[in-house]
Coordinates of C-alpha atoms in Angstrom, one line a residue:
M1 CA -15.4 -3.3 24.0
T2 CA -13.5 0.2 25.3
A3 CA -15.5 2.9 26.2
V4 CA -14.0 4.7 22.9
A5 CA -15.3 2.2 21.0
E6 CA -18.7 2.6 22.4
H7 CA -19.3 5.9 21.2
L8 CA -18.0 5.1 17.4
P9 CA -20.6 5.0 14.6
M10 CA -22.5 1.6 14.4
D11 CA -20.6 0.6 11.0
Q12 CA -17.3 0.6 12.9
V13 CA -18.8 -1.3 16.0
D14 CA -20.7 -3.9 14.9
A15 CA -19.0 -4.8 11.6
D16 CA -16.7 -7.6 11.4
P17 CA -13.4 -5.9 10.0
A18 CA -10.1 -7.3 9.0
L19 CA -8.5 -5.2 11.6
R20 CA -9.8 -3.7 14.6
V21 CA -7.7 -1.2 16.6
E22 CA -9.0 0.0 19.8
G23 CA -7.2 2.3 22.6
L24 CA -3.6 2.0 21.0
T25 CA -1.2 3.9 23.0
V26 CA 2.3 4.7 22.2
D27 CA 5.0 6.2 24.5
I28 CA 8.4 7.3 23.6
R29 CA 11.2 7.9 26.1
T30 CA 13.2 11.2 25.6
I31 CA 15.9 12.8 27.5
T32 CA 13.7 15.2 28.7
G33 CA 11.0 12.6 29.6
T34 CA 8.3 10.4 28.3
V35 CA 5.9 11.6 25.6
R36 CA 2.8 10.2 24.3
A37 CA 3.0 9.8 20.3
V38 CA -0.3 7.9 19.9
D39 CA -2.9 8.4 22.3
H40 CA -5.8 5.7 22.7
V41 CA -6.2 5.6 18.6
S42 CA -9.3 3.4 17.8
F43 CA -10.3 2.3 14.2
A44 CA -11.5 -0.4 12.0
A45 CA -10.5 -1.8 8.7
R46 CA -12.7 -3.8 6.3
T47 CA -12.1 -6.3 3.9
G48 CA -12.2 -4.7 0.4
E49 CA -11.9 -1.2 1.4
T50 CA -9.3 1.6 2.0
L51 CA -9.0 3.3 5.3
A52 CA -6.8 6.3 5.2
L53 CA -4.8 7.7 8.4
L54 CA -4.9 11.4 7.3
G55 CA -2.7 13.9 9.1
E56 CA 0.5 16.2 9.0
S57 CA 4.0 15.1 9.8
G58 CA 4.5 14.1 13.5
C59 CA 1.1 13.7 14.1
G60 CA 1.4 9.8 14.9
K61 CA 0.0 8.1 12.0
S62 CA 3.5 6.2 11.0
M63 CA 4.2 5.5 14.8
T64 CA 0.9 3.8 14.8
A65 CA 2.0 1.8 11.7
T66 CA 5.1 0.5 13.1
A67 CA 3.5 -0.2 16.3
L68 CA 0.9 -2.7 14.6
V69 CA 3.6 -4.5 12.6
G70 CA 6.1 -4.8 15.9
L71 CA 8.9 -2.7 14.4
L72 CA 8.9 0.2 17.0
E73 CA 12.5 1.5 17.9
P74 CA 13.6 0.4 21.4
V75 CA 12.7 3.8 23.0
A76 CA 9.1 3.3 22.2
Q77 CA 6.7 0.9 23.5
V78 CA 2.9 0.2 23.2
A79 CA 1.6 1.5 26.6
D80 CA -2.0 0.4 26.0
G81 CA -4.8 -1.2 23.7
T82 CA -5.4 -4.0 21.4
A83 CA -5.2 -4.7 17.6
R84 CA -7.0 -7.6 16.4
I85 CA -7.1 -9.6 13.2
G86 CA -9.8 -12.1 13.8
D87 CA -9.4 -13.5 17.6
V88 CA -5.9 -12.7 17.7
D89 CA -4.4 -9.1 19.5
I90 CA -1.5 -8.9 17.5
L91 CA 0.0 -6.6 20.1
S92 CA 0.1 -9.0 22.8
V93 CA 1.5 -12.1 21.0
G94 CA 5.1 -13.4 21.3
R95 CA 7.9 -12.8 18.9
K96 CA 7.5 -16.2 17.3
K97 CA 3.9 -15.8 16.9
R98 CA 4.3 -12.0 15.3
R99 CA 6.8 -13.8 13.0
E100 CA 4.3 -16.1 12.0
M101 CA 1.8 -13.4 11.2
A102 CA 4.1 -11.2 9.1
G103 CA 2.9 -12.0 5.7
P104 CA -0.1 -14.2 6.1
E105 CA -2.0 -11.6 8.6
L106 CA -0.5 -8.4 8.3
A107 CA 2.1 -6.6 5.8
I108 CA 3.5 -3.3 5.2
V109 CA 4.8 -1.3 2.4
F110 CA 7.4 1.3 3.5
Q111 CA 7.7 5.0 2.2
D112 CA 11.5 4.5 1.3
A113 CA 11.7 1.7 -1.0
L114 CA 15.7 1.9 -1.4
T115 CA 16.2 1.3 2.4
A116 CA 13.5 -0.9 3.1
L117 CA 15.1 -3.4 0.5
N118 CA 18.5 -5.2 1.4
P119 CA 21.1 -3.6 -1.0
L120 CA 23.4 -7.0 -0.5
Y121 CA 20.8 -9.3 -2.0
T122 CA 19.3 -9.5 -5.3
V123 CA 15.5 -8.9 -5.4
G124 CA 14.9 -12.3 -6.5
T125 CA 16.4 -13.9 -3.5
Q126 CA 14.4 -11.3 -1.4
L127 CA 11.0 -11.9 -3.1
A128 CA 11.6 -15.6 -2.7
E129 CA 12.2 -15.6 1.2
P130 CA 8.8 -15.4 2.1
F131 CA 7.7 -18.7 0.2
R132 CA 10.6 -20.5 1.5
I133 CA 9.9 -19.3 5.2
H134 CA 6.5 -19.5 5.5
H135 CA 5.6 -22.3 2.6
G136 CA 8.8 -24.5 3.2
M137 CA 9.2 -24.3 -0.8
K138 CA 12.3 -25.5 -2.4
A139 CA 14.5 -22.9 -4.1
K140 CA 13.4 -23.5 -7.8
E141 CA 9.8 -23.1 -6.6
A142 CA 10.0 -19.9 -4.6
K143 CA 11.9 -18.6 -7.4
A144 CA 9.1 -19.4 -9.9
K145 CA 6.8 -17.7 -7.5
A146 CA 8.9 -14.7 -7.1
V147 CA 9.1 -14.3 -11.0
E148 CA 5.2 -15.0 -11.0
L149 CA 4.6 -11.9 -8.4
M150 CA 7.3 -9.7 -10.2
A151 CA 5.5 -9.9 -13.7
R152 CA 2.0 -9.4 -11.6
V153 CA 3.0 -6.0 -10.2
G154 CA 4.6 -4.8 -13.6
I155 CA 8.2 -5.5 -13.6
P156 CA 9.2 -6.1 -17.3
Q157 CA 11.4 -9.0 -18.0
P158 CA 10.8 -10.5 -14.5
E159 CA 13.0 -13.5 -14.8
E160 CA 15.9 -11.5 -15.7
R161 CA 15.2 -8.7 -13.2
M162 CA 15.3 -11.4 -10.5
K163 CA 19.2 -11.2 -10.7
S164 CA 19.3 -7.5 -10.2
Y165 CA 20.1 -5.4 -6.7
P166 CA 17.8 -2.6 -5.7
H167 CA 19.7 0.2 -6.6
Q168 CA 19.4 -0.9 -10.4
F169 CA 15.8 -0.3 -10.4
S170 CA 13.9 3.2 -10.7
G171 CA 12.0 4.5 -7.4
G172 CA 8.8 3.6 -9.0
M173 CA 9.9 -0.3 -9.8
R174 CA 11.4 -0.4 -6.2
Q175 CA 8.0 0.5 -4.7
R176 CA 6.4 -2.3 -7.1
L177 CA 8.9 -4.6 -5.4
L178 CA 7.9 -3.6 -2.0
I179 CA 4.5 -3.8 -2.9
A180 CA 5.2 -7.5 -4.3
M181 CA 6.8 -8.8 -1.3
A182 CA 4.0 -7.5 1.2
V183 CA 1.4 -9.3 -1.0
A184 CA 3.4 -12.4 -1.5
L185 CA 1.6 -14.4 1.4
N186 CA -1.8 -12.8 0.8
P187 CA -2.4 -10.6 3.9
K188 CA -5.8 -9.9 5.2
V189 CA -4.4 -6.3 6.2
L190 CA -1.9 -4.3 4.0
I191 CA -0.7 -1.2 5.4
A192 CA 0.8 1.4 2.9
D193 CA 3.0 3.7 4.9
E194 CA 3.3 6.9 2.4
P195 CA 3.6 4.9 -0.7
T196 CA 4.1 7.3 -3.4
T197 CA 6.1 9.6 -1.2
A198 CA 8.8 11.2 -3.8
L199 CA 7.4 9.5 -6.6
D200 CA 6.2 12.0 -9.5
V201 CA 2.7 12.2 -10.5
T202 CA 2.6 9.7 -13.1
V203 CA 4.2 7.0 -11.2
Q204 CA 2.1 7.7 -8.0
A205 CA -1.1 7.2 -9.9
Q206 CA 0.3 3.9 -11.4
I207 CA 1.3 2.6 -7.8
M208 CA -1.8 3.6 -6.3
A209 CA -3.8 1.9 -9.2
L210 CA -1.7 -1.3 -8.7
L211 CA -2.9 -1.0 -4.8
K212 CA -6.1 -1.0 -5.7
S213 CA -6.1 -3.8 -8.1
L214 CA -4.4 -6.2 -5.6
R215 CA -6.9 -5.2 -2.9
A216 CA -9.5 -6.6 -5.0
E217 CA -7.5 -9.4 -6.2
Y218 CA -6.0 -10.7 -2.7
D219 CA -9.3 -9.4 -0.9
M220 CA -7.4 -7.5 1.7
A221 CA -8.0 -4.3 3.9
V222 CA -5.8 -1.3 2.9
V223 CA -4.5 1.1 5.5
L224 CA -3.4 4.2 3.8
I225 CA -0.8 6.4 5.9
T226 CA -0.6 9.8 4.1
H227 CA -0.7 13.3 4.3
D228 CA -1.9 13.9 0.9
L229 CA -5.9 15.1 0.6
A230 CA -6.0 14.6 -3.0
L231 CA -4.9 11.1 -2.7
V232 CA -7.2 10.2 0.2
A233 CA -10.0 11.9 -2.2
E234 CA -9.1 10.0 -4.9
E235 CA -8.2 6.4 -3.3
A236 CA -9.7 6.0 0.0
D237 CA -13.1 4.8 1.0
R238 CA -13.2 6.0 4.5
V239 CA -10.5 8.4 6.6
A240 CA -9.4 8.9 10.1
V241 CA -8.0 12.4 10.7
M242 CA -5.1 12.5 13.3
Y243 CA -3.7 15.3 15.3
A244 CA -1.2 15.6 17.9
G245 CA -1.4 11.7 18.3
S246 CA -5.2 11.3 18.8
I247 CA -8.0 10.8 15.9
V248 CA -10.2 13.6 15.8
E249 CA -12.7 12.8 12.9
T250 CA -13.7 9.6 11.2
G251 CA -16.1 8.6 8.5
P252 CA -16.5 8.0 4.8
V253 CA -14.2 10.4 2.7
S254 CA -17.1 11.7 0.7
E255 CA -19.0 12.9 3.5
V256 CA -16.2 14.2 5.8
F257 CA -14.9 16.1 2.9
A258 CA -18.2 17.7 1.9
D259 CA -19.2 18.5 5.6
P260 CA -16.1 18.3 8.1
K261 CA -17.4 17.8 11.7
H262 CA -13.9 18.9 13.2
P263 CA -12.3 22.4 12.9
Y264 CA -8.9 20.8 12.1
T265 CA -10.4 18.7 9.3
K266 CA -12.0 21.8 8.0
G267 CA -8.8 24.0 8.2
L268 CA -6.8 21.4 6.0
L269 CA -9.6 21.2 3.6
D270 CA -9.9 24.9 3.3
S271 CA -6.2 25.2 2.9
V272 CA -6.2 23.5 -0.5
P273 CA -6.1 25.9 -3.3
V274 CA -9.2 25.0 -5.3
D275 CA -9.6 27.6 -8.5
A276 CA -7.6 30.1 -6.7
E277 CA -6.4 32.9 -8.8
R278 CA -3.1 33.8 -9.4
G279 CA -1.5 36.0 -6.4
A280 CA -4.5 35.5 -4.3
E281 CA -3.4 34.7 -0.6
L282 CA -3.4 31.0 0.4
K283 CA -5.4 29.9 3.7
S284 CA -3.5 28.4 6.4
I285 CA -4.1 27.0 9.7
G286 CA -2.5 29.5 12.5
G287 CA -0.1 28.3 15.0
S288 CA 1.6 24.7 15.5
P289 CA 0.8 21.6 16.9
P290 CA 1.2 21.3 20.6
D291 CA 4.7 20.1 22.1
L292 CA 4.1 16.3 23.0
H293 CA 6.0 17.3 26.2
S294 CA 3.1 19.6 27.2
I295 CA -0.2 18.2 25.6
P296 CA -3.0 20.7 27.0
A297 CA -5.5 19.1 29.1
G298 CA -8.5 19.7 27.3
C299 CA -8.6 19.6 23.5
V300 CA -5.4 19.0 21.5
Y301 CA -6.7 21.4 19.0
Q302 CA -7.5 24.3 21.4
D303 CA -4.7 26.9 20.7
R304 CA -5.4 27.0 16.9
C305 CA -9.2 26.2 17.0
P306 CA -11.6 29.4 16.0
L307 CA -14.2 27.7 18.2
V308 CA -12.3 27.3 21.3
A309 CA -14.3 27.9 24.5
D310 CA -13.9 27.2 28.4
I311 CA -15.0 23.4 27.8
C312 CA -12.4 23.0 25.1
R313 CA -9.5 24.0 27.7
N314 CA -10.6 22.0 30.6
T315 CA -12.3 18.7 29.1
R316 CA -11.0 16.6 26.6
P317 CA -13.8 15.9 23.9
A318 CA -14.2 12.0 23.3
L319 CA -14.5 10.6 19.8
Q320 CA -18.4 10.4 19.3
A321 CA -20.7 9.8 16.7
V322 CA -21.9 12.7 14.8
G323 CA -24.4 10.7 12.3
G324 CA -25.0 7.1 11.3
R325 CA -21.3 6.8 9.8
R326 CA -19.7 9.9 11.2
A327 CA -17.4 10.6 14.4
S328 CA -15.9 13.6 15.7
A329 CA -13.8 14.7 18.8
C330 CA -15.2 18.3 19.1
H331 CA -17.5 19.6 21.7
F332 CA -19.6 21.7 18.8
P333 CA -19.4 19.4 15.7
T334 CA -22.6 21.2 14.1
E335 CA -20.9 24.8 14.7
V336 CA -17.8 23.6 12.2
S337 CA -19.5 24.5 8.9
H338 CA -19.9 28.3 10.3
V339 CA -16.0 28.7 10.6

């Protein structure tokens, strides 16, 4: 068990999660030097629950997802950490084993369905492929499975639409197709990376309802990558808040949103316009996230934090338990409610 894990709430340490990530670190090579995009991230996702990785653009949440599924760009590499599904560390296995695990163990739904689907092949061909490769099914049997799956995710006239190409579907229907491909082999863990981006509100609700239904049906753990606080409040069981490549707070969504223990989490929640009068000034978090080329020695949030003190500038706060099911990377978690 890593030093980070030793300080996590007991429900994260002692449970037998579907996915346990410890100390995940991702470095990116740039023309001006190496930057740390993901910095010793640890979390656990349990079967039957949705864990949200919440944060603004550039915080490292999508980089975390691509590292877990082995799709990092050549300039990026996993520098440290483990990610276990059962007894297998998926970060250390070879390419062949990783391909075998893609689908039955871990799957991902990307945010841009049009680029994730191959435009040169019919959706039927793409949906049947996992059944042929992993289960050795004949073409006819794989096609029948694909039709069944299309119907399950709400594609009308599935047998006829098997012959269609991705561009012939609406954005919402393409997202359903991606979800169908992701759950085809009954994965233990499903990562949904901004699955409702660019969809209208009604379609967003339909997609999230589908994911929730499939989570129960396939008995999966879902890791939801998002910047949308309302989506987290509505759909997630637990949340891990990310900032500048690090997790700064974790816990049950209801508890974290009601009583945040990190100033960044509180700043995010305070910026949501709730019952604001027309013309009222909206709250915002002053400043900007730190440049990844020059991350400060102490707390990553120090330049924007109303609670900043000398210890914050000199010592990086560890993610430590602040209650039975909560953890915060702040030197003054009990003071957060006063800012």
